[in-house]
Amino acid sequence: DGNGYIDEHELDALLKDLCEKNKKT
């Protein structure tokens, strides 16, 4: 977002992405 605010959906997607990357490594 341009205002620097991350909404819950974006945050959830980021967390899921991180979890997936951690599982693969």
Rosetta silent file (secondary structure, phi, psi, omega in degrees, C-alpha in Angstrom):
SEQUENCE: DGNGYIDEHELDALLKDLCEKNKKT
SCORE:     score description
SCORE:     0.000 S_00000001
   1 L     0.000  149.439 -179.305    0.000    0.000    0.000 S_00000001
   2 L   -70.002  -26.728 -178.026    1.119    3.566   -0.664 S_00000001
   3 L   -87.419    0.934  177.421    0.307    4.656    2.892 S_00000001
   4 L    80.870    5.417  179.725    2.539    1.987    4.399 S_00000001
   5 L   -96.174  128.972  178.373   -0.399    0.215    6.021 S_00000001
   6 L  -103.119  120.773 -179.693   -0.654   -3.541    5.525 S_00000001
   7 L   -78.088  168.992 -174.910   -4.174   -4.905    5.826 S_00000001
   8 H   -59.148  -37.167 -178.363   -4.932   -8.261    7.417 S_00000001
   9 H   -66.695  -41.687  177.986   -5.290  -10.033    4.082 S_00000001
  10 H   -64.410  -43.723 -178.948   -1.886   -8.845    2.899 S_00000001
  11 H   -62.199  -44.508  179.458   -0.334   -9.781    6.230 S_00000001
  12 H   -61.264  -42.757  179.359   -1.890  -13.251    6.152 S_00000001
  13 H   -63.495  -40.919  179.149   -0.635  -13.809    2.613 S_00000001
  14 H   -63.955  -43.766  179.769    2.861  -12.725    3.639 S_00000001
  15 H   -63.036  -42.922  178.414    2.865  -15.059    6.635 S_00000001
  16 H   -61.639  -42.720 -179.575    1.665  -17.983    4.513 S_00000001
  17 H   -61.954  -42.534  179.135    4.362  -17.249    1.940 S_00000001
  18 H   -64.483  -42.172  179.834    7.028  -17.202    4.643 S_00000001
  19 H   -61.580  -43.732  179.464    5.775  -20.465    6.122 S_00000001
  20 H   -61.374  -43.424 -179.755    5.869  -22.153    2.717 S_00000001
  21 H   -64.608  -39.525 -179.409    9.436  -20.963    2.122 S_00000001
  22 H   -66.679  -35.784  179.587   10.501  -22.175    5.568 S_00000001
  23 H   -67.033  -38.559 -177.631    9.010  -25.615    4.943 S_00000001
  24 H   -68.689  -31.934 -177.194   10.860  -25.983    1.635 S_00000001
  25 L   -81.153    0.000    0.000   14.235  -25.178    3.148 S_00000001
